PDB file of C-alpha atoms in Angstrom:
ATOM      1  CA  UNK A  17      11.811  10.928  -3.831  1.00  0.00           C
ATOM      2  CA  UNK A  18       9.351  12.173  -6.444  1.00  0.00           C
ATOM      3  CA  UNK A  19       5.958  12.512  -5.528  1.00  0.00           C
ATOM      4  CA  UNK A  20       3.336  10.707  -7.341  1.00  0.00           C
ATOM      5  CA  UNK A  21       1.032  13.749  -8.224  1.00  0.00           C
ATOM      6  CA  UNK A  22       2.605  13.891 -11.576  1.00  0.00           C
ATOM      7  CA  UNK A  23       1.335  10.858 -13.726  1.00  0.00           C
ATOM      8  CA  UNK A  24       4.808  11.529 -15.826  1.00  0.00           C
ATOM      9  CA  UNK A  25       6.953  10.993 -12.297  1.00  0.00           C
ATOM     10  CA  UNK A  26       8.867   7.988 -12.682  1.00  0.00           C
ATOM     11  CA  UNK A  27       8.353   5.123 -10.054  1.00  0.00           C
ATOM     12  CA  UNK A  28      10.976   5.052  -7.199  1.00  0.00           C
ATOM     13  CA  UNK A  29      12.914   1.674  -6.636  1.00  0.00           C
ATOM     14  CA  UNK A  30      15.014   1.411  -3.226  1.00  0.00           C
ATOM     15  CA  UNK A  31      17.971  -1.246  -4.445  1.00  0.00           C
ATOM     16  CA  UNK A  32      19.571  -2.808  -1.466  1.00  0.00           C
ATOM     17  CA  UNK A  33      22.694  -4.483  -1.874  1.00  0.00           C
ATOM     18  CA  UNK A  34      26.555  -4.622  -0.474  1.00  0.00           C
ATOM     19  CA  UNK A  35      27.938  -5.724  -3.781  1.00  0.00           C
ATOM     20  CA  UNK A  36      28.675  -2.361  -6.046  1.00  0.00           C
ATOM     21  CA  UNK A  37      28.883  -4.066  -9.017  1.00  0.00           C
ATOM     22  CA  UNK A  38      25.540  -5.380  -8.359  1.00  0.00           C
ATOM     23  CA  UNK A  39      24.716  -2.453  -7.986  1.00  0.00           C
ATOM     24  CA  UNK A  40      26.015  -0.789 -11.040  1.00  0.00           C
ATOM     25  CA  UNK A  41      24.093  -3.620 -13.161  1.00  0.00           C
ATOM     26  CA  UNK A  42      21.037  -2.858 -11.917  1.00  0.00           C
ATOM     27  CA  UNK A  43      21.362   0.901 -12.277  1.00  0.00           C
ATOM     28  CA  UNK A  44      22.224  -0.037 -16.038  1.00  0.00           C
ATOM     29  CA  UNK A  45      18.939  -2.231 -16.090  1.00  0.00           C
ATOM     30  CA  UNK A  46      16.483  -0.400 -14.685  1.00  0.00           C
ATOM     31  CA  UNK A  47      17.964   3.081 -14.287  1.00  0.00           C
ATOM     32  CA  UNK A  48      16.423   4.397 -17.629  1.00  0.00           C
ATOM     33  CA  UNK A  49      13.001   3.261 -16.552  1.00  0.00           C
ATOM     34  CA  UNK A  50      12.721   4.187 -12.708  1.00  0.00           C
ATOM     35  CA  UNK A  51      14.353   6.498 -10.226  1.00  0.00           C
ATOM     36  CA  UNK A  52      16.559   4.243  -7.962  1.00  0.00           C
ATOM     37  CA  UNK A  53      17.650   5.335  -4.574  1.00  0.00           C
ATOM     38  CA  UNK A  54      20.785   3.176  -3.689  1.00  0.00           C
ATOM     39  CA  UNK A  55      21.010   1.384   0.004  1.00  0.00           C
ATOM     40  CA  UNK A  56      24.197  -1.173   0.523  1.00  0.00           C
ATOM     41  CA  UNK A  57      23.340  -2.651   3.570  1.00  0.00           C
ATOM     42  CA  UNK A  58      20.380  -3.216   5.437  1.00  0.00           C
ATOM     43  CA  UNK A  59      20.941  -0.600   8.075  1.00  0.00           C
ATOM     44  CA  UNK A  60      21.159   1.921   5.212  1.00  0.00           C
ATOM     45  CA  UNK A  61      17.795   0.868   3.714  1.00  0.00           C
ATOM     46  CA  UNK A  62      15.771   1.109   7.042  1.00  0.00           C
ATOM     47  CA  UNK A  63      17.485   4.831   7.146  1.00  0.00           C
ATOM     48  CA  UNK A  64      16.510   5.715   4.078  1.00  0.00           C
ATOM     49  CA  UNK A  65      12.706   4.480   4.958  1.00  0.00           C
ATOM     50  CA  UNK A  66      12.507   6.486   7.993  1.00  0.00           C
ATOM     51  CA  UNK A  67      12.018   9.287   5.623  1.00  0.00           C
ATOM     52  CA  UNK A  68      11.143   8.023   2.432  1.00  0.00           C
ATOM     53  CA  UNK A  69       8.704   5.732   0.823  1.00  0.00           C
ATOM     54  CA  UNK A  70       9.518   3.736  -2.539  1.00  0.00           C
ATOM     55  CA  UNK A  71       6.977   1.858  -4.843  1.00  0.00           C
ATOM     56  CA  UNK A  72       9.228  -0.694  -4.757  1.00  0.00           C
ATOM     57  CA  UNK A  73      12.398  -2.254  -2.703  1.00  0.00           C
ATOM     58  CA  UNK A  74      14.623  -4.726  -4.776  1.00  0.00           C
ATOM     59  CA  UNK A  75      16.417  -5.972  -1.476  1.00  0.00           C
ATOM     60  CA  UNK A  76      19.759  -8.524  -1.628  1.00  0.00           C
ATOM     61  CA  UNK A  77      19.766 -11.349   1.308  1.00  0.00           C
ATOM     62  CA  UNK A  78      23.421 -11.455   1.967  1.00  0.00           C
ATOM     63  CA  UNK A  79      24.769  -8.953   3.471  1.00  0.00           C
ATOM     64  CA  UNK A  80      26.947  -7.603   6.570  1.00  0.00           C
ATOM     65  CA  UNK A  81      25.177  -6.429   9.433  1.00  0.00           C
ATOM     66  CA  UNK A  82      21.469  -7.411   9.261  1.00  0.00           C
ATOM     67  CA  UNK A  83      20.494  -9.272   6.328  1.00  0.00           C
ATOM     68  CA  UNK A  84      17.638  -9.002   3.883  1.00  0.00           C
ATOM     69  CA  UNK A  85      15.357 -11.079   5.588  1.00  0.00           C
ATOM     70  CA  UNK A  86      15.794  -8.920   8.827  1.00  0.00           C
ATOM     71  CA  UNK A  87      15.052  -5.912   6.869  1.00  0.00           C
ATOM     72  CA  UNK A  88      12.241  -6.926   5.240  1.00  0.00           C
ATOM     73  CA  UNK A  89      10.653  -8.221   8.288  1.00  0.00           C
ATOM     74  CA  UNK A  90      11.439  -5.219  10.136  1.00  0.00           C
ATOM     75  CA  UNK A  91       9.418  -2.876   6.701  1.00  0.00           C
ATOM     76  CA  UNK A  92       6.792  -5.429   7.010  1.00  0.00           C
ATOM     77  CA  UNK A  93       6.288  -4.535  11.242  1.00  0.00           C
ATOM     78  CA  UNK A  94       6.020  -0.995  10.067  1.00  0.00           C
ATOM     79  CA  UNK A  95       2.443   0.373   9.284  1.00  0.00           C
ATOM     80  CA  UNK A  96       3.884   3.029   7.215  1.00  0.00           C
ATOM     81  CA  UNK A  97       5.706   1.178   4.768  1.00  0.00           C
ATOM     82  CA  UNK A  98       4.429  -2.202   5.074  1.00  0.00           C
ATOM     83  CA  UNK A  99       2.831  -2.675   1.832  1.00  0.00           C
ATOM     84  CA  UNK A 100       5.744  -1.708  -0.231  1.00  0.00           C
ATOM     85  CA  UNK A 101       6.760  -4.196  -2.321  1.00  0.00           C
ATOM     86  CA  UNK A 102       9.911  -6.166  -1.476  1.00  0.00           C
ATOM     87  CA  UNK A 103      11.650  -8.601  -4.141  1.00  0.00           C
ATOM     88  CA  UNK A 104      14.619 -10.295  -2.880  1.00  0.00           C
ATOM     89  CA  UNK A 105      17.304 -10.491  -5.148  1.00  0.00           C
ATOM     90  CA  UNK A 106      20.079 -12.725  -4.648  1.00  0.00           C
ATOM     91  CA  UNK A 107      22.639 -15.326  -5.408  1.00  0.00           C
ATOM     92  CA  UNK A 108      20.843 -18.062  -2.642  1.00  0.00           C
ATOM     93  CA  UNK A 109      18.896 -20.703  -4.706  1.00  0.00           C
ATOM     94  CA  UNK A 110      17.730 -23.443  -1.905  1.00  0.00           C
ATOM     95  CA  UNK A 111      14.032 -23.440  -1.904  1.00  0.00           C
ATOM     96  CA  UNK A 112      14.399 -22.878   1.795  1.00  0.00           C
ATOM     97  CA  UNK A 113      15.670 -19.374   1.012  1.00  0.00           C
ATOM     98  CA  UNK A 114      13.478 -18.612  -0.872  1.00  0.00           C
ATOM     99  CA  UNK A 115       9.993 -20.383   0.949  1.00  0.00           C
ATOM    100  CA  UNK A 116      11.629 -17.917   4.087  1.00  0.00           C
ATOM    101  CA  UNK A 117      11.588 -15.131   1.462  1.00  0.00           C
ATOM    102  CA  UNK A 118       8.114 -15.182   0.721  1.00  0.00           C
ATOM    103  CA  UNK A 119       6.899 -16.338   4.313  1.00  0.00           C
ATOM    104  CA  UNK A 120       9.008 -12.601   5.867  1.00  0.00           C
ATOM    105  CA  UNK A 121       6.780 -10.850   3.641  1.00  0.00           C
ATOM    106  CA  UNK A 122       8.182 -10.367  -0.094  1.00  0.00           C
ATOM    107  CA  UNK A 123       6.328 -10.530  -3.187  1.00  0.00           C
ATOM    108  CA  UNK A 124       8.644 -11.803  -5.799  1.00  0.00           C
ATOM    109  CA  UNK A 125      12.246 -13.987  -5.105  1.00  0.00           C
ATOM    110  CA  UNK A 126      14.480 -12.904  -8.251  1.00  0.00           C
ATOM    111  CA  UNK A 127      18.154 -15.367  -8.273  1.00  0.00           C
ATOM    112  CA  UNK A 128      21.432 -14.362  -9.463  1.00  0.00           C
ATOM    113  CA  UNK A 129      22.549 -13.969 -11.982  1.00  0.00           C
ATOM    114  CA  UNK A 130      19.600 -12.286 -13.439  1.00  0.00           C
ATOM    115  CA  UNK A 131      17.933 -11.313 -16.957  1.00  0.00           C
ATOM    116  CA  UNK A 132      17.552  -8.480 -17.934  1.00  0.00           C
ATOM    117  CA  UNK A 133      13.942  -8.940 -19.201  1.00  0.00           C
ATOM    118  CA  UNK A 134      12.787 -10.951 -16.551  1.00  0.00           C
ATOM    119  CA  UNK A 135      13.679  -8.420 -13.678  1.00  0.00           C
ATOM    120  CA  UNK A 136      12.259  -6.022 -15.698  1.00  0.00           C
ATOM    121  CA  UNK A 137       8.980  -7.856 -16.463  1.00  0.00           C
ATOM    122  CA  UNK A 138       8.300  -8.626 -13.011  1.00  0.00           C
ATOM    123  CA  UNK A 139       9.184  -4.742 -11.574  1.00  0.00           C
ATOM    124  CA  UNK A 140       7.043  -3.765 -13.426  1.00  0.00           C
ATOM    125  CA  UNK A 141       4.215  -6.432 -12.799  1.00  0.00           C
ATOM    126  CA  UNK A 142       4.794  -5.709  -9.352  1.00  0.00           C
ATOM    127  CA  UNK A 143       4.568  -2.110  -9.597  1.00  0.00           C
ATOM    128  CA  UNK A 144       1.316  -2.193 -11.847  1.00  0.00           C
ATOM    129  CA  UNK A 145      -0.459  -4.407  -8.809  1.00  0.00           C
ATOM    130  CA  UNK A 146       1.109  -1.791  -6.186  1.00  0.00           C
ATOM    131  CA  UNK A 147      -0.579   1.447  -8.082  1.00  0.00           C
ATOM    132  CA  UNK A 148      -4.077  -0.800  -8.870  1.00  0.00           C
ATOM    133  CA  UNK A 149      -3.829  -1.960  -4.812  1.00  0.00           C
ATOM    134  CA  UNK A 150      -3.262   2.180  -4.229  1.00  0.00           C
ATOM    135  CA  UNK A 151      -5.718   3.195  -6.332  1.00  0.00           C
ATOM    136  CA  UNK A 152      -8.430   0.555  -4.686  1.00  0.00           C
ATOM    137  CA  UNK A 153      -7.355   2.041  -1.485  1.00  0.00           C
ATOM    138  CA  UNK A 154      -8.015   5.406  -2.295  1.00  0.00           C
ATOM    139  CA  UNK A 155     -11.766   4.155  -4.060  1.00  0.00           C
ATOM    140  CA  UNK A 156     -12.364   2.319  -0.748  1.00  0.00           C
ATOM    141  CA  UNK A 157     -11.580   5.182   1.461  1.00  0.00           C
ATOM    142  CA  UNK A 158     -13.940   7.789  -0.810  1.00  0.00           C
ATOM    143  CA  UNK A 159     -16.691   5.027  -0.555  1.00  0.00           C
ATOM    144  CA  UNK A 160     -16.198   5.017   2.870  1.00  0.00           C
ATOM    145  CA  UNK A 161     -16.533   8.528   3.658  1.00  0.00           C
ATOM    146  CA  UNK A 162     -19.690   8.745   0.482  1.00  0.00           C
ATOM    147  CA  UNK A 163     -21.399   6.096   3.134  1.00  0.00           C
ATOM    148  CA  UNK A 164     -20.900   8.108   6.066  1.00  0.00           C
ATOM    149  CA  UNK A 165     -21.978  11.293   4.518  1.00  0.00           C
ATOM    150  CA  UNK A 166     -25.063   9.686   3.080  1.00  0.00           C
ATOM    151  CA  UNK A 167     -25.785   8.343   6.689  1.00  0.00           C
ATOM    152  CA  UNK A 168     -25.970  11.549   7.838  1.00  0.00           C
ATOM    153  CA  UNK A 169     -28.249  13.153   5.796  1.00  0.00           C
ATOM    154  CA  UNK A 170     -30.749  10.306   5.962  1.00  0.00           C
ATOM    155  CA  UNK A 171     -30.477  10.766   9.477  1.00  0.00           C
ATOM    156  CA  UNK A 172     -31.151  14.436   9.062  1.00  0.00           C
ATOM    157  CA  UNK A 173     -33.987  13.645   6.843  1.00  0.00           C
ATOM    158  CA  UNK A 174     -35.523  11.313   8.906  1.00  0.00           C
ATOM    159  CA  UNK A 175     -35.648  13.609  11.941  1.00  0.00           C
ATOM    160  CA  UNK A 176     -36.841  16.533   9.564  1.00  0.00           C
ATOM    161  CA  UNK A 177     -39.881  14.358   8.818  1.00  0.00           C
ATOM    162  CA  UNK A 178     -40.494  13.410  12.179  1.00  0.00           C
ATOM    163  CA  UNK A 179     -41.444  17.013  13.544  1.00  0.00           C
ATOM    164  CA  UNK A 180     -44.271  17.504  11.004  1.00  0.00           C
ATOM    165  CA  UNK A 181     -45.573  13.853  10.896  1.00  0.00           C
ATOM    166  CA  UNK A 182     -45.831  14.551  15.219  1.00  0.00           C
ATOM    167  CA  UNK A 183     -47.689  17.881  14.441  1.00  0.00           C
ATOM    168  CA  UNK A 184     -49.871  16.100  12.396  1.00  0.00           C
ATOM    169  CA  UNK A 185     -50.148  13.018  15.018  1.00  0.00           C
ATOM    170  CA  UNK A 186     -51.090  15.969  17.400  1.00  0.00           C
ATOM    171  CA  UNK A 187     -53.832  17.694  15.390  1.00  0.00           C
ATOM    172  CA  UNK A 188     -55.374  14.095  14.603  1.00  0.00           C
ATOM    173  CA  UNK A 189     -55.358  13.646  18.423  1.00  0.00           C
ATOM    174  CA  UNK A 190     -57.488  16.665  19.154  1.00  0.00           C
ATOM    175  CA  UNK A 191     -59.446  16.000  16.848  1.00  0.00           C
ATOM    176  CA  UNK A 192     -60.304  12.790  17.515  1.00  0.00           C
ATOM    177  CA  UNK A 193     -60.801  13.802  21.039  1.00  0.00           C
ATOM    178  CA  UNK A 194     -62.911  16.518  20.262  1.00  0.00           C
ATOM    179  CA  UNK A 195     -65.210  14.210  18.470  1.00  0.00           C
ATOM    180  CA  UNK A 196     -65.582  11.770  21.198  1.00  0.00           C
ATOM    181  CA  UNK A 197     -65.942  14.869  23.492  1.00  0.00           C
ATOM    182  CA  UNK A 198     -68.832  16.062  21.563  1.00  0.00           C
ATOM    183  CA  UNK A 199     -70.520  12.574  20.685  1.00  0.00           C
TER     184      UNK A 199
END
């Protein structure tokens, strides 16, 4: 997996599917754009994210073993990779499929068979919210650590001022007392 240091790195896209002529079609369709890292069952894909984390996962529902939605619930129990973005792509159409797809955590629900556009339209929609969400993260987390640092150093100031204002509050006190002693 590339890292993302290098604006010119292309976005990685974990495609999860049994079918290896699905497969092949979506290398041919998005392939050019995106680095793809190729799962065909859902066992495979949890494997490969034990190690690795994609900007996106395009994730197929039917298939042996565990099934999409079990693998996309299990990435969305994981604090490491649990705000990747999952689109299930599949050949299920009933809107209870696809009400379960969004409610185990995807963003998108994409039905075979597919256009070309649209799949591509919507990775990349996806991907653009992903890197502004990142980028947001990374603002929130400096402006976190500004706050702290500026906490500090009031605090520093604060007790900085205190020891002369008390030297001060000390001299004004023997003074004062050494007026009323003398009156």
């Amino acid at each position: 997996f590339p890292s993302h240091d290098n604006q010119a790195a292309k976005d990685v896209i974990l495609v999860v599917d049994d079918q290896p002529n699905n497969l092949k079609v979506i290398a041919s369709v998005l392939g050019g754009d995106y680095s793809l890292s190729i799962a065909n069952n859902g066992a495979s894909a949890l494997k490969i994210l034990e190690n690795n984390t994609p900007d996106l996962i395009l994730l197929d529902i039917m298939m042996p073993g565990l099934d999409g939605f079990e693998v996309c619930r299990r990435i969305k129990e994981t604090e490491r990779i649990r705000d990747i973005p999952v689109i299930f792509l599949t050949a299920k159409t009933d809107i209870e499929d696809i009400v379960n797809g969004f409610n185990f955590g995807a963003v998108d629900y994409i039905t075979k068979p597919f256009n070309s556009t649209e799949i591509k339209v919507r990775v990349q929609n996806h991907l653009n919210l992903k890197h502004a969400l990142d980028e947001l993260k990374a603002t929130n987390a400096k402006l976190i650590k500004l706050n702290a640092t500026k906490d500090k150093f009031f605090s520093i100031i604060a007790h900085d001022l205190r020891s002369p204002f008390n030297s001060i509050l000390g001299f004004s006190e023997l003074l004062s007392n050494q007026i009323i002693a003398k009156g």
